[in-house]
mmCIF file with all atom_site columns, C-alpha atoms in Angstrom:
data_model
loop_
_atom_site.group_PDB
_atom_site.id
_atom_site.type_symbol
_atom_site.label_atom_id
_atom_site.label_alt_id
_atom_site.label_comp_id
_atom_site.label_asym_id
_atom_site.label_entity_id
_atom_site.label_seq_id
_atom_site.pdbx_PDB_ins_code
_atom_site.Cartn_x
_atom_site.Cartn_y
_atom_site.Cartn_z
_atom_site.occupancy
_atom_site.B_iso_or_equiv
_atom_site.pdbx_formal_charge
_atom_site.auth_seq_id
_atom_site.auth_comp_id
_atom_site.auth_asym_id
_atom_site.auth_atom_id
_atom_site.pdbx_PDB_model_num
ATOM 1   C CA . GLY H 1 1   ? -13.060 12.029  15.325  1.00 85.00 ? 1   GLY H CA 1
ATOM 2   C CA . ILE H 1 2   ? -12.949 15.233  13.360  1.00 89.00 ? 2   ILE H CA 1
ATOM 3   C CA . GLN H 1 3   ? -16.271 16.686  12.253  1.00 93.00 ? 3   GLN H CA 1
ATOM 4   C CA . VAL H 1 4   ? -16.521 18.723  9.073   1.00 96.00 ? 4   VAL H CA 1
ATOM 5   C CA . GLU H 1 5   ? -19.519 20.949  8.495   1.00 97.00 ? 5   GLU H CA 1
ATOM 6   C CA . GLN H 1 6   ? -20.339 22.866  5.348   1.00 98.00 ? 6   GLN H CA 1
ATOM 7   C CA . SER H 1 7   ? -22.750 25.696  4.814   1.00 97.00 ? 7   SER H CA 1
ATOM 8   C CA . PRO H 1 8   ? -25.032 26.472  3.183   1.00 97.00 ? 8   PRO H CA 1
ATOM 9   C CA . PRO H 1 9   ? -26.280 23.044  2.097   1.00 97.00 ? 9   PRO H CA 1
ATOM 10  C CA . ASP H 1 10  ? -27.898 24.498  -1.017  1.00 97.00 ? 10  ASP H CA 1
ATOM 11  C CA . LEU H 1 11  ? -27.343 27.694  -2.947  1.00 97.00 ? 11  LEU H CA 1
ATOM 12  C CA . ILE H 1 12  ? -29.136 28.984  -6.024  1.00 97.00 ? 12  ILE H CA 1
ATOM 13  C CA . LEU H 1 13  ? -27.705 32.007  -7.809  1.00 96.00 ? 13  LEU H CA 1
ATOM 14  C CA . GLN H 1 14  ? -28.045 33.889  -11.039 1.00 97.00 ? 14  GLN H CA 1
ATOM 15  C CA . GLU H 1 15  ? -25.183 33.821  -13.473 1.00 97.00 ? 15  GLU H CA 1
ATOM 16  C CA . GLY H 1 16  ? -22.709 36.556  -12.670 1.00 97.00 ? 16  GLY H CA 1
ATOM 17  C CA . ALA H 1 17  ? -23.292 36.536  -8.925  1.00 97.00 ? 17  ALA H CA 1
ATOM 18  C CA . ASN H 1 18  ? -20.605 35.975  -6.309  1.00 97.00 ? 18  ASN H CA 1
ATOM 19  C CA . SER H 1 19  ? -20.781 33.377  -3.554  1.00 96.00 ? 19  SER H CA 1
ATOM 20  C CA . THR H 1 20  ? -19.003 32.271  -0.404  1.00 97.00 ? 20  THR H CA 1
ATOM 21  C CA . LEU H 1 21  ? -19.047 28.696  0.825   1.00 98.00 ? 21  LEU H CA 1
ATOM 22  C CA . ARG H 1 22  ? -17.926 27.843  4.324   1.00 98.00 ? 22  ARG H CA 1
ATOM 23  C CA . CYS H 1 23  ? -16.270 24.784  5.849   1.00 98.00 ? 23  CYS H CA 1
ATOM 24  C CA . ASN H 1 24  ? -15.814 24.377  9.607   1.00 97.00 ? 24  ASN H CA 1
ATOM 25  C CA . PHE H 1 25  ? -13.705 21.608  11.106  1.00 95.00 ? 25  PHE H CA 1
ATOM 26  C CA . SER H 1 26  ? -13.647 20.561  14.729  1.00 94.00 ? 26  SER H CA 1
ATOM 27  C CA . ASP H 1 27  ? -9.954  19.848  15.296  1.00 91.00 ? 27  ASP H CA 1
ATOM 28  C CA . SER H 1 28  ? -6.499  20.641  13.996  1.00 88.00 ? 28  SER H CA 1
ATOM 29  C CA . VAL H 1 29  ? -5.701  19.205  10.595  1.00 87.00 ? 29  VAL H CA 1
ATOM 30  C CA . ASN H 1 30  ? -2.652  18.819  8.388   1.00 86.00 ? 30  ASN H CA 1
ATOM 31  C CA . ASN H 1 31  ? -4.481  20.047  5.355   1.00 90.00 ? 31  ASN H CA 1
ATOM 32  C CA . LEU H 1 32  ? -7.822  21.198  3.997   1.00 93.00 ? 32  LEU H CA 1
ATOM 33  C CA . GLN H 1 33  ? -8.994  20.523  0.475   1.00 94.00 ? 33  GLN H CA 1
ATOM 34  C CA . TRP H 1 34  ? -11.810 21.803  -1.714  1.00 97.00 ? 34  TRP H CA 1
ATOM 35  C CA . PHE H 1 35  ? -13.344 19.733  -4.501  1.00 96.00 ? 35  PHE H CA 1
ATOM 36  C CA . HIS H 1 36  ? -15.986 20.343  -7.138  1.00 97.00 ? 36  HIS H CA 1
ATOM 37  C CA . GLN H 1 37  ? -18.153 17.424  -8.187  1.00 96.00 ? 37  GLN H CA 1
ATOM 38  C CA . ASN H 1 38  ? -19.738 18.216  -11.526 1.00 94.00 ? 38  ASN H CA 1
ATOM 39  C CA . PRO H 1 39  ? -23.225 17.008  -12.469 1.00 91.00 ? 39  PRO H CA 1
ATOM 40  C CA . TRP H 1 40  ? -21.704 13.891  -14.077 1.00 91.00 ? 40  TRP H CA 1
ATOM 41  C CA . GLY H 1 41  ? -19.981 12.866  -10.855 1.00 93.00 ? 41  GLY H CA 1
ATOM 42  C CA . GLN H 1 42  ? -16.380 13.780  -11.621 1.00 94.00 ? 42  GLN H CA 1
ATOM 43  C CA . LEU H 1 43  ? -14.500 15.164  -8.640  1.00 94.00 ? 43  LEU H CA 1
ATOM 44  C CA . ILE H 1 44  ? -12.065 17.933  -9.440  1.00 93.00 ? 44  ILE H CA 1
ATOM 45  C CA . ASN H 1 45  ? -9.395  19.126  -7.048  1.00 92.00 ? 45  ASN H CA 1
ATOM 46  C CA . LEU H 1 46  ? -9.780  22.861  -6.543  1.00 95.00 ? 46  LEU H CA 1
ATOM 47  C CA . PHE H 1 47  ? -7.489  23.797  -3.702  1.00 95.00 ? 47  PHE H CA 1
ATOM 48  C CA . TYR H 1 48  ? -5.028  22.188  -1.362  1.00 91.00 ? 48  TYR H CA 1
ATOM 49  C CA . ILE H 1 49  ? -4.924  24.822  1.351   1.00 94.00 ? 49  ILE H CA 1
ATOM 50  C CA . PRO H 1 50  ? -3.795  24.072  4.912   1.00 92.00 ? 50  PRO H CA 1
ATOM 51  C CA . SER H 1 51  ? -3.630  27.789  5.680   1.00 94.00 ? 51  SER H CA 1
ATOM 52  C CA . GLY H 1 52  ? -3.590  31.176  3.997   1.00 96.00 ? 52  GLY H CA 1
ATOM 53  C CA . THR H 1 53  ? -5.191  32.210  0.736   1.00 97.00 ? 53  THR H CA 1
ATOM 54  C CA . LYS H 1 54  ? -4.921  30.846  -2.771  1.00 97.00 ? 54  LYS H CA 1
ATOM 55  C CA . GLN H 1 55  ? -6.493  32.012  -5.996  1.00 97.00 ? 55  GLN H CA 1
ATOM 56  C CA . ASN H 1 56  ? -7.154  30.257  -9.271  1.00 96.00 ? 56  ASN H CA 1
ATOM 57  C CA . GLY H 1 57  ? -9.016  32.365  -11.788 1.00 97.00 ? 57  GLY H CA 1
ATOM 58  C CA . ARG H 1 58  ? -12.475 33.207  -10.494 1.00 97.00 ? 58  ARG H CA 1
ATOM 59  C CA . LEU H 1 59  ? -12.064 30.931  -7.508  1.00 98.00 ? 59  LEU H CA 1
ATOM 60  C CA . SER H 1 60  ? -10.165 31.608  -4.338  1.00 98.00 ? 60  SER H CA 1
ATOM 61  C CA . ALA H 1 61  ? -9.943  29.931  -0.965  1.00 98.00 ? 61  ALA H CA 1
ATOM 62  C CA . THR H 1 62  ? -8.870  30.999  2.480   1.00 98.00 ? 62  THR H CA 1
ATOM 63  C CA . THR H 1 63  ? -8.158  28.731  5.423   1.00 97.00 ? 63  THR H CA 1
ATOM 64  C CA . VAL H 1 64  ? -7.767  30.103  8.933   1.00 96.00 ? 64  VAL H CA 1
ATOM 65  C CA . ALA H 1 65  ? -6.325  27.073  10.659  1.00 93.00 ? 65  ALA H CA 1
ATOM 66  C CA . THR H 1 66  ? -6.241  28.653  14.113  1.00 94.00 ? 66  THR H CA 1
ATOM 67  C CA . GLU H 1 67  ? -9.997  29.256  13.927  1.00 95.00 ? 67  GLU H CA 1
ATOM 68  C CA . ARG H 1 68  ? -10.708 25.981  12.120  1.00 96.00 ? 68  ARG H CA 1
ATOM 69  C CA . TYR H 1 69  ? -12.547 27.194  9.092   1.00 97.00 ? 69  TYR H CA 1
ATOM 70  C CA . SER H 1 70  ? -12.069 27.596  5.390   1.00 98.00 ? 70  SER H CA 1
ATOM 71  C CA . LEU H 1 71  ? -13.922 29.693  2.829   1.00 98.00 ? 71  LEU H CA 1
ATOM 72  C CA . LEU H 1 72  ? -14.323 29.158  -0.895  1.00 98.00 ? 72  LEU H CA 1
ATOM 73  C CA . TYR H 1 73  ? -15.138 32.222  -2.973  1.00 98.00 ? 73  TYR H CA 1
ATOM 74  C CA . ILE H 1 74  ? -16.620 32.016  -6.429  1.00 98.00 ? 74  ILE H CA 1
ATOM 75  C CA . SER H 1 75  ? -16.822 35.265  -8.343  1.00 97.00 ? 75  SER H CA 1
ATOM 76  C CA . SER H 1 76  ? -18.827 36.039  -11.476 1.00 97.00 ? 76  SER H CA 1
ATOM 77  C CA . SER H 1 77  ? -20.524 32.632  -11.376 1.00 97.00 ? 77  SER H CA 1
ATOM 78  C CA . GLN H 1 78  ? -21.070 30.724  -14.604 1.00 97.00 ? 78  GLN H CA 1
ATOM 79  C CA . THR H 1 79  ? -23.501 27.887  -15.275 1.00 96.00 ? 79  THR H CA 1
ATOM 80  C CA . THR H 1 80  ? -20.539 25.520  -15.485 1.00 95.00 ? 80  THR H CA 1
ATOM 81  C CA . ASP H 1 81  ? -19.849 26.228  -11.812 1.00 97.00 ? 81  ASP H CA 1
ATOM 82  C CA . SER H 1 82  ? -22.960 24.255  -10.911 1.00 97.00 ? 82  SER H CA 1
ATOM 83  C CA . GLY H 1 83  ? -22.460 21.057  -8.957  1.00 96.00 ? 83  GLY H CA 1
ATOM 84  C CA . VAL H 1 84  ? -21.561 20.075  -5.436  1.00 97.00 ? 84  VAL H CA 1
ATOM 85  C CA . TYR H 1 85  ? -18.622 21.605  -3.610  1.00 98.00 ? 85  TYR H CA 1
ATOM 86  C CA . PHE H 1 86  ? -17.000 19.449  -0.953  1.00 97.00 ? 86  PHE H CA 1
ATOM 87  C CA . CYS H 1 87  ? -14.381 20.331  1.561   1.00 97.00 ? 87  CYS H CA 1
ATOM 88  C CA . ALA H 1 88  ? -12.319 17.586  3.146   1.00 95.00 ? 88  ALA H CA 1
ATOM 89  C CA . ALA H 1 89  ? -10.111 17.819  6.182   1.00 93.00 ? 89  ALA H CA 1
ATOM 90  C CA . VAL H 1 90  ? -6.889  15.843  6.206   1.00 87.00 ? 90  VAL H CA 1
ATOM 91  C CA . PRO H 1 91  ? -5.987  14.993  9.804   1.00 83.00 ? 91  PRO H CA 1
ATOM 92  C CA . THR H 1 92  ? -3.326  12.469  8.817   1.00 76.00 ? 92  THR H CA 1
ATOM 93  C CA . ALA H 1 93  ? -1.695  11.333  5.603   1.00 68.00 ? 93  ALA H CA 1
ATOM 94  C CA . TYR H 1 94  ? -4.174  9.935   3.059   1.00 69.00 ? 94  TYR H CA 1
ATOM 95  C CA . GLN H 1 95  ? -7.209  10.256  5.310   1.00 81.00 ? 95  GLN H CA 1
ATOM 96  C CA . LEU H 1 96  ? -9.968  12.549  4.036   1.00 90.00 ? 96  LEU H CA 1
ATOM 97  C CA . ILE H 1 97  ? -12.818 13.564  6.327   1.00 92.00 ? 97  ILE H CA 1
ATOM 98  C CA . TRP H 1 98  ? -15.554 14.864  4.055   1.00 95.00 ? 98  TRP H CA 1
ATOM 99  C CA . GLY H 1 99  ? -18.141 17.516  4.643   1.00 96.00 ? 99  GLY H CA 1
ATOM 100 C CA . ALA H 1 100 ? -21.680 16.940  3.418   1.00 96.00 ? 100 ALA H CA 1
ATOM 101 C CA . GLY H 1 101 ? -21.216 19.350  0.534   1.00 97.00 ? 101 GLY H CA 1
ATOM 102 C CA . THR H 1 102 ? -22.843 22.521  -0.776  1.00 98.00 ? 102 THR H CA 1
ATOM 103 C CA . LYS H 1 103 ? -25.029 22.050  -3.815  1.00 97.00 ? 103 LYS H CA 1
ATOM 104 C CA . LEU H 1 104 ? -24.680 25.075  -6.075  1.00 97.00 ? 104 LEU H CA 1
ATOM 105 C CA . ILE H 1 105 ? -27.054 25.818  -8.920  1.00 97.00 ? 105 ILE H CA 1
ATOM 106 C CA . ILE H 1 106 ? -26.223 28.693  -11.244 1.00 97.00 ? 106 ILE H CA 1
ATOM 107 C CA . LYS H 1 107 ? -29.178 29.826  -13.325 1.00 97.00 ? 107 LYS H CA 1
ATOM 108 C CA . PRO H 1 108 ? -28.589 31.469  -16.716 1.00 95.00 ? 108 PRO H CA 1
ATOM 109 C CA . GLY V 2 1   ? -1.840  16.884  -14.419 1.00 65.00 ? 1   GLY V CA 1
ATOM 110 C CA . ALA V 2 2   ? -2.685  13.683  -12.613 1.00 75.00 ? 2   ALA V CA 1
ATOM 111 C CA . VAL V 2 3   ? -5.229  11.656  -14.570 1.00 90.00 ? 3   VAL V CA 1
ATOM 112 C CA . VAL V 2 4   ? -7.169  8.720   -13.190 1.00 94.00 ? 4   VAL V CA 1
ATOM 113 C CA . SER V 2 5   ? -9.574  6.703   -15.322 1.00 96.00 ? 5   SER V CA 1
ATOM 114 C CA . GLN V 2 6   ? -12.285 4.215   -14.434 1.00 97.00 ? 6   GLN V CA 1
ATOM 115 C CA . HIS V 2 7   ? -13.948 1.562   -16.505 1.00 97.00 ? 7   HIS V CA 1
ATOM 116 C CA . PRO V 2 8   ? -16.773 1.023   -17.062 1.00 97.00 ? 8   PRO V CA 1
ATOM 117 C CA . SER V 2 9   ? -18.479 4.333   -16.441 1.00 96.00 ? 9   SER V CA 1
ATOM 118 C CA . ARG V 2 10  ? -21.837 2.660   -16.128 1.00 97.00 ? 10  ARG V CA 1
ATOM 119 C CA . VAL V 2 11  ? -22.860 -0.964  -15.648 1.00 97.00 ? 11  VAL V CA 1
ATOM 120 C CA . ILE V 2 12  ? -26.164 -2.735  -15.208 1.00 97.00 ? 12  ILE V CA 1
ATOM 121 C CA . CYS V 2 13  ? -26.143 -6.335  -14.029 1.00 96.00 ? 13  CYS V CA 1
ATOM 122 C CA . LYS V 2 14  ? -28.487 -8.983  -12.736 1.00 96.00 ? 14  LYS V CA 1
ATOM 123 C CA . SER V 2 15  ? -28.672 -9.877  -9.082  1.00 97.00 ? 15  SER V CA 1
ATOM 124 C CA . GLY V 2 16  ? -26.197 -12.626 -8.184  1.00 97.00 ? 16  GLY V CA 1
ATOM 125 C CA . THR V 2 17  ? -23.594 -11.771 -10.790 1.00 97.00 ? 17  THR V CA 1
ATOM 126 C CA . SER V 2 18  ? -20.155 -10.254 -10.174 1.00 97.00 ? 18  SER V CA 1
ATOM 127 C CA . VAL V 2 19  ? -18.937 -6.966  -11.577 1.00 97.00 ? 19  VAL V CA 1
ATOM 128 C CA . LYS V 2 20  ? -15.353 -5.767  -11.937 1.00 97.00 ? 20  LYS V CA 1
ATOM 129 C CA . ILE V 2 21  ? -14.453 -2.070  -11.972 1.00 98.00 ? 21  ILE V CA 1
ATOM 130 C CA . GLU V 2 22  ? -11.015 -0.941  -13.081 1.00 97.00 ? 22  GLU V CA 1
ATOM 131 C CA . CYS V 2 23  ? -9.143  2.121   -11.859 1.00 96.00 ? 23  CYS V CA 1
ATOM 132 C CA . ARG V 2 24  ? -6.038  3.275   -13.685 1.00 95.00 ? 24  ARG V CA 1
ATOM 133 C CA . SER V 2 25  ? -3.575  6.073   -13.058 1.00 93.00 ? 25  SER V CA 1
ATOM 134 C CA . LEU V 2 26  ? -2.673  7.190   -16.568 1.00 93.00 ? 26  LEU V CA 1
ATOM 135 C CA . ASP V 2 27  ? 0.310   9.470   -16.124 1.00 89.00 ? 27  ASP V CA 1
ATOM 136 C CA . PHE V 2 28  ? 1.836   8.439   -12.827 1.00 88.00 ? 28  PHE V CA 1
ATOM 137 C CA . GLN V 2 29  ? 2.525   5.370   -10.743 1.00 89.00 ? 29  GLN V CA 1
ATOM 138 C CA . ALA V 2 30  ? 0.289   5.057   -7.727  1.00 88.00 ? 30  ALA V CA 1
ATOM 139 C CA . THR V 2 31  ? 1.422   2.875   -4.864  1.00 84.00 ? 31  THR V CA 1
ATOM 140 C CA . THR V 2 32  ? -1.794  3.708   -3.040  1.00 90.00 ? 32  THR V CA 1
ATOM 141 C CA . MET V 2 33  ? -5.289  3.875   -4.437  1.00 93.00 ? 33  MET V CA 1
ATOM 142 C CA . PHE V 2 34  ? -8.588  4.329   -2.667  1.00 95.00 ? 34  PHE V CA 1
ATOM 143 C CA . TRP V 2 35  ? -12.123 3.101   -3.308  1.00 97.00 ? 35  TRP V CA 1
ATOM 144 C CA . TYR V 2 36  ? -15.151 5.137   -2.303  1.00 96.00 ? 36  TYR V CA 1
ATOM 145 C CA . ARG V 2 37  ? -18.867 4.662   -2.463  1.00 97.00 ? 37  ARG V CA 1
ATOM 146 C CA . GLN V 2 38  ? -21.259 7.546   -2.837  1.00 96.00 ? 38  GLN V CA 1
ATOM 147 C CA . PHE V 2 39  ? -24.974 7.333   -2.150  1.00 92.00 ? 39  PHE V CA 1
ATOM 148 C CA . PRO V 2 40  ? -27.347 9.802   -3.817  1.00 90.00 ? 40  PRO V CA 1
ATOM 149 C CA . LYS V 2 41  ? -26.990 13.320  -2.467  1.00 88.00 ? 41  LYS V CA 1
ATOM 150 C CA . LYS V 2 42  ? -24.410 12.160  0.043   1.00 91.00 ? 42  LYS V CA 1
ATOM 151 C CA . SER V 2 43  ? -20.722 12.599  0.562   1.00 93.00 ? 43  SER V CA 1
ATOM 152 C CA . LEU V 2 44  ? -18.078 9.994   -0.252  1.00 94.00 ? 44  LEU V CA 1
ATOM 153 C CA . MET V 2 45  ? -17.625 7.007   2.008   1.00 94.00 ? 45  MET V CA 1
ATOM 154 C CA . LEU V 2 46  ? -14.188 5.385   2.022   1.00 94.00 ? 46  LEU V CA 1
ATOM 155 C CA . MET V 2 47  ? -14.462 1.650   1.477   1.00 96.00 ? 47  MET V CA 1
ATOM 156 C CA . ALA V 2 48  ? -10.848 0.559   1.361   1.00 95.00 ? 48  ALA V CA 1
ATOM 157 C CA . THR V 2 49  ? -7.260  1.569   0.776   1.00 93.00 ? 49  THR V CA 1
ATOM 158 C CA . SER V 2 50  ? -5.478  -0.415  -1.894  1.00 90.00 ? 50  SER V CA 1
ATOM 159 C CA . ASN V 2 51  ? -1.709  -0.830  -1.708  1.00 86.00 ? 51  ASN V CA 1
ATOM 160 C CA . GLU V 2 52  ? 0.267   -2.209  -4.621  1.00 84.00 ? 52  GLU V CA 1
ATOM 161 C CA . GLY V 2 53  ? 1.509   -5.703  -3.917  1.00 83.00 ? 53  GLY V CA 1
ATOM 162 C CA . SER V 2 54  ? -0.276  -6.165  -0.624  1.00 85.00 ? 54  SER V CA 1
ATOM 163 C CA . LYS V 2 55  ? -3.740  -6.753  0.761   1.00 89.00 ? 55  LYS V CA 1
ATOM 164 C CA . ALA V 2 56  ? -6.203  -3.913  0.845   1.00 92.00 ? 56  ALA V CA 1
ATOM 165 C CA . THR V 2 57  ? -7.170  -2.274  4.105   1.00 93.00 ? 57  THR V CA 1
ATOM 166 C CA . TYR V 2 58  ? -10.933 -2.185  4.513   1.00 95.00 ? 58  TYR V CA 1
ATOM 167 C CA . GLU V 2 59  ? -12.911 0.327   6.538   1.00 94.00 ? 59  GLU V CA 1
ATOM 168 C CA . GLN V 2 60  ? -15.100 -0.881  9.342   1.00 94.00 ? 60  GLN V CA 1
ATOM 169 C CA . GLY V 2 61  ? -18.363 -2.302  8.103   1.00 94.00 ? 61  GLY V CA 1
ATOM 170 C CA . VAL V 2 62  ? -17.158 -3.041  4.567   1.00 96.00 ? 62  VAL V CA 1
ATOM 171 C CA . GLU V 2 63  ? -17.365 -6.735  3.675   1.00 95.00 ? 63  GLU V CA 1
ATOM 172 C CA . LYS V 2 64  ? -14.007 -7.942  2.381   1.00 94.00 ? 64  LYS V CA 1
ATOM 173 C CA . ASP V 2 65  ? -15.466 -11.003 0.693   1.00 95.00 ? 65  ASP V CA 1
ATOM 174 C CA . LYS V 2 66  ? -18.079 -8.962  -1.097  1.00 96.00 ? 66  LYS V CA 1
ATOM 175 C CA . PHE V 2 67  ? -15.873 -6.143  -2.306  1.00 97.00 ? 67  PHE V CA 1
ATOM 176 C CA . LEU V 2 68  ? -12.669 -7.738  -3.585  1.00 96.00 ? 68  LEU V CA 1
ATOM 177 C CA . ILE V 2 69  ? -9.827  -5.335  -4.249  1.00 95.00 ? 69  ILE V CA 1
ATOM 178 C CA . ASN V 2 70  ? -6.709  -6.145  -6.198  1.00 91.00 ? 70  ASN V CA 1
ATOM 179 C CA . HIS V 2 71  ? -3.808  -3.752  -6.821  1.00 89.00 ? 71  HIS V CA 1
ATOM 180 C CA . ALA V 2 72  ? -1.594  -5.850  -9.047  1.00 81.00 ? 72  ALA V CA 1
ATOM 181 C CA . SER V 2 73  ? 0.423   -3.061  -10.630 1.00 89.00 ? 73  SER V CA 1
ATOM 182 C CA . LEU V 2 74  ? 1.445   0.519   -9.936  1.00 89.00 ? 74  LEU V CA 1
ATOM 183 C CA . THR V 2 75  ? -1.171  1.812   -12.350 1.00 92.00 ? 75  THR V CA 1
ATOM 184 C CA . LEU V 2 76  ? -4.135  -0.509  -11.868 1.00 93.00 ? 76  LEU V CA 1
ATOM 185 C CA . SER V 2 77  ? -6.479  -1.361  -9.026  1.00 94.00 ? 77  SER V CA 1
ATOM 186 C CA . THR V 2 78  ? -9.682  -3.332  -9.442  1.00 95.00 ? 78  THR V CA 1
ATOM 187 C CA . LEU V 2 79  ? -12.816 -3.579  -7.349  1.00 97.00 ? 79  LEU V CA 1
ATOM 188 C CA . THR V 2 80  ? -14.977 -6.656  -7.832  1.00 97.00 ? 80  THR V CA 1
ATOM 189 C CA . VAL V 2 81  ? -18.472 -6.616  -6.416  1.00 98.00 ? 81  VAL V CA 1
ATOM 190 C CA . THR V 2 82  ? -19.258 -10.289 -5.909  1.00 97.00 ? 82  THR V CA 1
ATOM 191 C CA . SER V 2 83  ? -22.764 -11.742 -5.968  1.00 97.00 ? 83  SER V CA 1
ATOM 192 C CA . ALA V 2 84  ? -24.205 -8.278  -6.430  1.00 97.00 ? 84  ALA V CA 1
ATOM 193 C CA . HIS V 2 85  ? -27.592 -7.396  -4.998  1.00 96.00 ? 85  HIS V CA 1
ATOM 194 C CA . PRO V 2 86  ? -29.800 -4.349  -5.563  1.00 96.00 ? 86  PRO V CA 1
ATOM 195 C CA . GLU V 2 87  ? -28.545 -2.758  -2.342  1.00 96.00 ? 87  GLU V CA 1
ATOM 196 C CA . ASP V 2 88  ? -25.053 -2.692  -3.898  1.00 97.00 ? 88  ASP V CA 1
ATOM 197 C CA . SER V 2 89  ? -26.309 -0.255  -6.509  1.00 97.00 ? 89  SER V CA 1
ATOM 198 C CA . SER V 2 90  ? -24.332 2.923   -6.055  1.00 96.00 ? 90  SER V CA 1
ATOM 199 C CA . PHE V 2 91  ? -21.738 5.285   -7.501  1.00 97.00 ? 91  PHE V CA 1
ATOM 200 C CA . TYR V 2 92  ? -18.237 3.913   -6.969  1.00 98.00 ? 92  TYR V CA 1
ATOM 201 C CA . ILE V 2 93  ? -15.250 6.253   -7.209  1.00 97.00 ? 93  ILE V CA 1
ATOM 202 C CA . CYS V 2 94  ? -11.567 5.461   -7.083  1.00 96.00 ? 94  CYS V CA 1
ATOM 203 C CA . SER V 2 95  ? -8.698  7.807   -6.356  1.00 94.00 ? 95  SER V CA 1
ATOM 204 C CA . ALA V 2 96  ? -4.941  7.640   -6.385  1.00 92.00 ? 96  ALA V CA 1
ATOM 205 C CA . LYS V 2 97  ? -2.193  9.409   -4.560  1.00 87.00 ? 97  LYS V CA 1
ATOM 206 C CA . ARG V 2 98  ? 0.591   10.787  -6.701  1.00 81.00 ? 98  ARG V CA 1
ATOM 207 C CA . PRO V 2 99  ? 4.000   9.980   -5.184  1.00 78.00 ? 99  PRO V CA 1
ATOM 208 C CA . GLY V 2 100 ? 6.171   12.921  -4.341  1.00 73.00 ? 100 GLY V CA 1
ATOM 209 C CA . GLY V 2 101 ? 3.394   15.426  -4.765  1.00 66.00 ? 101 GLY V CA 1
ATOM 210 C CA . PRO V 2 102 ? 1.184   17.118  -2.209  1.00 68.00 ? 102 PRO V CA 1
ATOM 211 C CA . ASP V 2 103 ? -0.702  14.856  0.124   1.00 69.00 ? 103 ASP V CA 1
ATOM 212 C CA . THR V 2 104 ? -3.783  14.821  -2.060  1.00 79.00 ? 104 THR V CA 1
ATOM 213 C CA . GLN V 2 105 ? -5.822  12.307  -4.000  1.00 85.00 ? 105 GLN V CA 1
ATOM 214 C CA . TYR V 2 106 ? -6.814  12.454  -7.657  1.00 90.00 ? 106 TYR V CA 1
ATOM 215 C CA . PHE V 2 107 ? -10.188 11.017  -8.488  1.00 93.00 ? 107 PHE V CA 1
ATOM 216 C CA . GLY V 2 108 ? -11.530 8.897   -11.307 1.00 95.00 ? 108 GLY V CA 1
ATOM 217 C CA . PRO V 2 109 ? -14.795 9.790   -13.028 1.00 95.00 ? 109 PRO V CA 1
ATOM 218 C CA . GLY V 2 110 ? -16.759 7.148   -11.152 1.00 96.00 ? 110 GLY V CA 1
ATOM 219 C CA . THR V 2 111 ? -18.737 4.043   -12.073 1.00 97.00 ? 111 THR V CA 1
ATOM 220 C CA . ARG V 2 112 ? -22.478 3.885   -11.663 1.00 97.00 ? 112 ARG V CA 1
ATOM 221 C CA . LEU V 2 113 ? -23.545 0.350   -10.791 1.00 97.00 ? 113 LEU V CA 1
ATOM 222 C CA . THR V 2 114 ? -27.172 -0.690  -11.055 1.00 97.00 ? 114 THR V CA 1
ATOM 223 C CA . VAL V 2 115 ? -28.105 -4.183  -9.897  1.00 97.00 ? 115 VAL V CA 1
ATOM 224 C CA . LEU V 2 116 ? -31.491 -5.401  -11.089 1.00 96.00 ? 116 LEU V CA 1
#
């Protein structure tokens, strides 16, 4: 089955810094999603991005489907950005193949 | 937006008892809901897919008789952990697919179950 790998596993930054999180997937997929799980456990949909680039405020994501990777950019980090960022590949309808996540800590 | 709620958010029970967790889609009808389990510092593990009006589809290795799923209406799915044991302690998360929208799932806030 499809393997999804995320890097780095942990990231500690000062408030205001920028960061790039990476997601590699081993096979073609219908879709690629990014989620943020806040410290209380709530999962928030960030991007639904099978290919190309999308931006939402300080966050943007780029998926290069032909090279099987996706990047999540966070600019001007805030403490509220802390949590775990997951990417999930969608090989078929409804099925999510999760990466192990990147734990991000933003220090004030 | 698509809002999914879960109740309770946190539950502590004694070993041998049963616990029911509710998952509701608040602003849309969900023909399909999903139940996940998350271990500490791990990713989500799909337990089962719940379809309104039919039996749930369980993932390999998930005990059907232990984790009872009912999807009686288009806005409610329930997960009952029967005869709970300490090893069932975990964070349980439900999600729902919004019909007609992108092929994505919207997640509830999760339920932390602790079995003593």
